[in-house]
Short mmCIF file of C-alpha atoms in Angstrom, two decimals:
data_model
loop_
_atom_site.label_atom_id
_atom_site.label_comp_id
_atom_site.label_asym_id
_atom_site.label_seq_id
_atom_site.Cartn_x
_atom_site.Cartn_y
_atom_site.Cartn_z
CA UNK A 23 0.60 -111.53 31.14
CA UNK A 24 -2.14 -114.32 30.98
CA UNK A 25 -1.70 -117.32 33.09
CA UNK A 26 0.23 -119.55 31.26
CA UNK A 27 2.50 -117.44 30.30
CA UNK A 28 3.37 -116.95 33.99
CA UNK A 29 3.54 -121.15 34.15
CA UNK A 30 6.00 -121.16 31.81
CA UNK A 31 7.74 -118.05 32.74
CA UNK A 32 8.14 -119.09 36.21
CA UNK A 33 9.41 -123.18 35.89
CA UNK A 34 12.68 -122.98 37.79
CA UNK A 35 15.94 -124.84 37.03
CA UNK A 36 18.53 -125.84 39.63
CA UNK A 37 21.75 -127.75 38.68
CA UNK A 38 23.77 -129.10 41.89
CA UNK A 39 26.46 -131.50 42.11
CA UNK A 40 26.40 -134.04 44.11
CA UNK A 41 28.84 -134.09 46.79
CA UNK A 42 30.28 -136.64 49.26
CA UNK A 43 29.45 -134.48 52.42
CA UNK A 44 25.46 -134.48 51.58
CA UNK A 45 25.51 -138.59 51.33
CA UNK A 46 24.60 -140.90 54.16
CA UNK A 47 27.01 -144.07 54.97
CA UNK A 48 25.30 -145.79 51.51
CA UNK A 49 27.08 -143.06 49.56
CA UNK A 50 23.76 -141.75 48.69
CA UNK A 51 21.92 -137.99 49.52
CA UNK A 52 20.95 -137.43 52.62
CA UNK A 53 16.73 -137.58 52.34
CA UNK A 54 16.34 -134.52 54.61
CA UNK A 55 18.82 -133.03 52.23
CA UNK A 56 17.08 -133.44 49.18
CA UNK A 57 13.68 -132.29 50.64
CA UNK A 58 15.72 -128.89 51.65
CA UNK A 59 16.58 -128.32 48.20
CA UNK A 60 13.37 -129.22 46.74
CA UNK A 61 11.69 -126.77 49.46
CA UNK A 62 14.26 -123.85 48.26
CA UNK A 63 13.16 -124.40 44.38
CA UNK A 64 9.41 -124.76 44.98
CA UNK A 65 9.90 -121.34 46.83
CA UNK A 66 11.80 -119.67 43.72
CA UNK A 67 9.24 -121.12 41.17
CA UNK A 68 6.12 -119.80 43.59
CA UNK A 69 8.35 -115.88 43.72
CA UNK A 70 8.96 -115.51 39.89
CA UNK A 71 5.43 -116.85 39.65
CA UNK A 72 3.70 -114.26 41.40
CA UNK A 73 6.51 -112.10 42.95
CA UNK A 74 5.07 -112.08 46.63
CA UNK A 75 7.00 -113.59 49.79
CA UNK A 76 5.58 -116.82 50.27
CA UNK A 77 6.27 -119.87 52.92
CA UNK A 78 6.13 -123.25 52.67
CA UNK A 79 2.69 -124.68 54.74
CA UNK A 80 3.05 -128.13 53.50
CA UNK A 81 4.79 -131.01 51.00
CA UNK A 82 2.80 -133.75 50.01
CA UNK A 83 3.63 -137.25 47.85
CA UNK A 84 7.40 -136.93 47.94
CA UNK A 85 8.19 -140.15 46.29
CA UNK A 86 12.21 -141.46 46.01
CA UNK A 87 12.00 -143.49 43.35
CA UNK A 88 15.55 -143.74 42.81
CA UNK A 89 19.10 -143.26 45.42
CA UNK A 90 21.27 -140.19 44.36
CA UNK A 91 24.65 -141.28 44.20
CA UNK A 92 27.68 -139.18 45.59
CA UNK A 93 29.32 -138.15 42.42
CA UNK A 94 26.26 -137.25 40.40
CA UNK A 95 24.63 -134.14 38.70
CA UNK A 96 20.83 -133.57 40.23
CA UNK A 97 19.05 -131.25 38.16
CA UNK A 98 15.91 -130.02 40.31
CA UNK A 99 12.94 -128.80 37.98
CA UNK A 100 10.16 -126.71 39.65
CA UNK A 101 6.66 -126.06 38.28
CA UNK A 102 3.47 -124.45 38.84
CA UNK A 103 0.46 -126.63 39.65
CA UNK A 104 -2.08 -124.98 41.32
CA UNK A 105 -3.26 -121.41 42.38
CA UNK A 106 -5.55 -120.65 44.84
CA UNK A 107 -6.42 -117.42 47.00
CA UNK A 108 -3.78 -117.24 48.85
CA UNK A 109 -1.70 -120.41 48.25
CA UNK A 110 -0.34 -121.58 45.35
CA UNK A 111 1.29 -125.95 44.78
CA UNK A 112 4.33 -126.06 42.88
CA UNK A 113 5.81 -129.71 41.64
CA UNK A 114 9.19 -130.17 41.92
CA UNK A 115 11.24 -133.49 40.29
CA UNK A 116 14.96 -134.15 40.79
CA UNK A 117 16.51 -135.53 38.06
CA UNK A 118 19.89 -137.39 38.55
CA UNK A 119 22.59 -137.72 35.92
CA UNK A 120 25.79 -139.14 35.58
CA UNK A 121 28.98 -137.29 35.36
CA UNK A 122 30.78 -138.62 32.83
CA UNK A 123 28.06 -141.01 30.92
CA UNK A 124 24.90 -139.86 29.11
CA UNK A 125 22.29 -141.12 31.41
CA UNK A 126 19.28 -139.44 32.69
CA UNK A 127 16.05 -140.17 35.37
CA UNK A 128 13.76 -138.82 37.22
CA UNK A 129 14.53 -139.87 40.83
CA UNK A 130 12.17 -137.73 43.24
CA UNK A 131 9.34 -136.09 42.61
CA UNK A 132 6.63 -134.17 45.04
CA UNK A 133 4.33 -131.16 45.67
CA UNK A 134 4.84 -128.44 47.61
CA UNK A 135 2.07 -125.59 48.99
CA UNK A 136 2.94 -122.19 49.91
CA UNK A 137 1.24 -119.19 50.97
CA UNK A 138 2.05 -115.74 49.94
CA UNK A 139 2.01 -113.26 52.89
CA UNK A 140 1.93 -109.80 53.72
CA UNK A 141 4.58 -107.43 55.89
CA UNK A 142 2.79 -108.78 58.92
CA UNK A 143 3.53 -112.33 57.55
CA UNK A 144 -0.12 -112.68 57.44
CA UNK A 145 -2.02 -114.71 54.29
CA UNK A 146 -2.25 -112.16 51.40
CA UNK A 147 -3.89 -112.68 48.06
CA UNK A 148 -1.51 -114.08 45.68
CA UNK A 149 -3.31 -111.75 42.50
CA UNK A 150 -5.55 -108.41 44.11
CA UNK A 151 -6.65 -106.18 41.21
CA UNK A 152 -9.06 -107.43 39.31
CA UNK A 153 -7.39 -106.11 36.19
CA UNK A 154 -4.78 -108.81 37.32
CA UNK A 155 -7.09 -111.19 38.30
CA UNK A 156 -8.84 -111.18 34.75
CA UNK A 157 -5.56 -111.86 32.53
CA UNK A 158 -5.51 -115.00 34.31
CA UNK A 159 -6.44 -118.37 32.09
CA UNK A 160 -6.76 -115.94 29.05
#
Protein backbone atom coordinates (compact mmCIF):
# COMPACT_ATOMS: atom_id res chain seq x y z
CA UNK A 1 0.00 0.00 0.00
CA UNK A 2 1.74 3.31 -1.12
CA UNK A 3 1.49 6.26 1.09
CA UNK A 4 -1.45 7.89 0.27
CA UNK A 5 -3.37 5.27 0.20
CA UNK A 6 -2.59 4.81 3.91
CA UNK A 7 -3.63 8.87 4.28
CA UNK A 8 -6.75 8.19 3.11
CA UNK A 9 -7.22 4.83 4.53
CA UNK A 10 -6.46 5.95 7.91
CA UNK A 11 -8.64 9.62 8.28
CA UNK A 12 -10.77 8.81 11.30
CA UNK A 13 -14.39 9.84 11.96
CA UNK A 14 -15.91 10.38 15.41
CA UNK A 15 -19.59 11.47 15.88
CA UNK A 16 -20.43 12.51 19.67
CA UNK A 17 -23.30 14.26 21.03
CA UNK A 18 -23.03 16.85 22.94
CA UNK A 19 -24.17 16.50 26.37
CA UNK A 20 -25.06 18.81 29.29
CA UNK A 21 -22.58 17.07 31.79
CA UNK A 22 -19.36 17.91 29.44
CA UNK A 23 -20.44 21.89 29.38
CA UNK A 24 -19.04 24.49 31.71
CA UNK A 25 -21.60 27.09 33.53
CA UNK A 26 -21.82 28.95 29.74
CA UNK A 27 -23.55 25.78 28.55
CA UNK A 28 -20.63 25.20 26.39
CA UNK A 29 -17.81 22.00 26.28
CA UNK A 30 -15.61 21.85 28.73
CA UNK A 31 -11.99 22.92 26.81
CA UNK A 32 -10.05 20.16 28.62
CA UNK A 33 -12.86 18.03 27.36
CA UNK A 34 -12.60 18.64 23.89
CA UNK A 35 -8.73 18.37 23.84
CA UNK A 36 -9.38 14.65 25.44
CA UNK A 37 -11.37 13.72 22.60
CA UNK A 38 -9.29 15.23 20.03
CA UNK A 39 -6.17 13.37 21.77
CA UNK A 40 -8.26 9.89 21.57
CA UNK A 41 -8.93 10.46 17.59
CA UNK A 42 -5.43 11.67 16.68
CA UNK A 43 -4.37 8.34 18.44
CA UNK A 44 -6.90 6.11 16.27
CA UNK A 45 -5.95 7.96 12.97
CA UNK A 46 -1.92 7.50 13.92
CA UNK A 47 -2.96 3.20 14.77
CA UNK A 48 -4.93 2.49 11.48
CA UNK A 49 -2.18 4.57 9.91
CA UNK A 50 0.64 2.54 10.75
CA UNK A 51 -0.77 -0.10 13.20
CA UNK A 52 1.97 0.40 16.00
CA UNK A 53 1.14 1.61 19.72
CA UNK A 54 1.86 5.10 19.73
CA UNK A 55 1.59 8.07 22.54
CA UNK A 56 0.85 11.37 22.38
CA UNK A 57 4.40 13.65 22.98
CA UNK A 58 2.81 16.86 22.12
CA UNK A 59 -0.38 19.13 20.62
CA UNK A 60 0.38 22.19 19.03
CA UNK A 61 -2.00 25.28 17.50
CA UNK A 62 -5.26 24.14 19.06
CA UNK A 63 -7.34 26.99 17.98
CA UNK A 64 -11.33 27.36 19.36
CA UNK A 65 -12.65 29.23 16.91
CA UNK A 66 -16.08 28.65 17.83
CA UNK A 67 -18.11 27.53 21.61
CA UNK A 68 -19.76 24.00 21.38
CA UNK A 69 -23.08 24.30 22.60
CA UNK A 70 -24.76 21.65 24.99
CA UNK A 71 -27.23 20.11 22.70
CA UNK A 72 -25.10 19.80 19.59
CA UNK A 73 -23.60 17.05 17.28
CA UNK A 74 -19.48 17.43 17.15
CA UNK A 75 -18.19 15.45 14.47
CA UNK A 76 -14.26 15.07 15.16
CA UNK A 77 -12.25 14.43 11.80
CA UNK A 78 -8.64 13.10 12.15
CA UNK A 79 -5.91 13.18 9.49
CA UNK A 80 -2.48 12.36 8.69
CA UNK A 81 0.02 15.20 8.32
CA UNK A 82 3.31 14.26 8.79
CA UNK A 83 5.60 11.11 9.16
CA UNK A 84 8.78 11.02 10.49
CA UNK A 85 11.13 8.19 12.00
CA UNK A 86 9.55 7.53 14.74
CA UNK A 87 6.74 10.11 15.13
CA UNK A 88 4.12 10.79 13.05
CA UNK A 89 1.46 14.64 13.34
CA UNK A 90 -2.03 13.96 12.80
CA UNK A 91 -4.67 17.11 12.38
CA UNK A 92 -7.67 16.82 13.99
CA UNK A 93 -10.90 19.50 13.43
CA UNK A 94 -14.17 19.34 15.37
CA UNK A 95 -16.93 20.18 13.53
CA UNK A 96 -20.18 21.25 15.39
CA UNK A 97 -23.69 20.83 14.06
CA UNK A 98 -26.99 21.48 15.05
CA UNK A 99 -29.50 18.95 16.04
CA UNK A 100 -32.41 19.70 14.49
CA UNK A 101 -31.28 22.52 11.74
CA UNK A 102 -28.91 22.01 8.79
CA UNK A 103 -25.97 23.95 9.92
CA UNK A 104 -22.40 23.06 9.84
CA UNK A 105 -18.63 24.64 11.06
CA UNK A 106 -15.56 23.94 11.80
CA UNK A 107 -15.07 25.00 15.46
CA UNK A 108 -11.54 23.58 16.66
CA UNK A 109 -8.89 22.58 14.90
CA UNK A 110 -5.08 21.46 16.00
CA UNK A 111 -2.10 19.08 15.55
CA UNK A 112 -1.17 16.43 17.43
CA UNK A 113 2.49 14.35 17.50
CA UNK A 114 2.85 10.90 18.55
CA UNK A 115 5.46 8.42 18.74
CA UNK A 116 5.12 4.83 17.99
CA UNK A 117 6.88 2.59 20.59
CA UNK A 118 8.06 -0.71 21.18
CA UNK A 119 7.10 -3.49 24.13
CA UNK A 120 9.57 -1.60 26.26
CA UNK A 121 7.57 1.61 25.43
CA UNK A 122 10.69 2.76 23.90
CA UNK A 123 10.69 4.98 20.34
CA UNK A 124 10.35 2.39 17.49
CA UNK A 125 10.38 3.07 13.80
CA UNK A 126 7.00 3.77 12.61
CA UNK A 127 7.89 1.72 8.89
CA UNK A 128 11.27 -0.93 9.36
CA UNK A 129 11.63 -3.02 6.17
CA UNK A 130 12.74 -1.37 3.53
CA UNK A 131 10.33 -3.21 1.27
CA UNK A 132 7.84 -1.10 3.44
CA UNK A 133 9.73 1.79 3.52
CA UNK A 134 9.90 1.98 -0.42
CA UNK A 135 5.96 1.77 -1.15
CA UNK A 136 5.89 4.92 0.63
CA UNK A 137 5.08 8.28 -1.65
CA UNK A 138 4.73 5.82 -4.66
Amino acid sequence: MNYEDRIADSITRVCKVVFPNITNHHNTMFGGTVMEMMDEVAFMTATRFARKSFVTVSCDKIDFKKPIPADTIVELIGKVKYVGNTSIKVNVEIFVEEMFAESRERAVSGDFTLVAINKDKKPEKIFNGVEEITSIGK
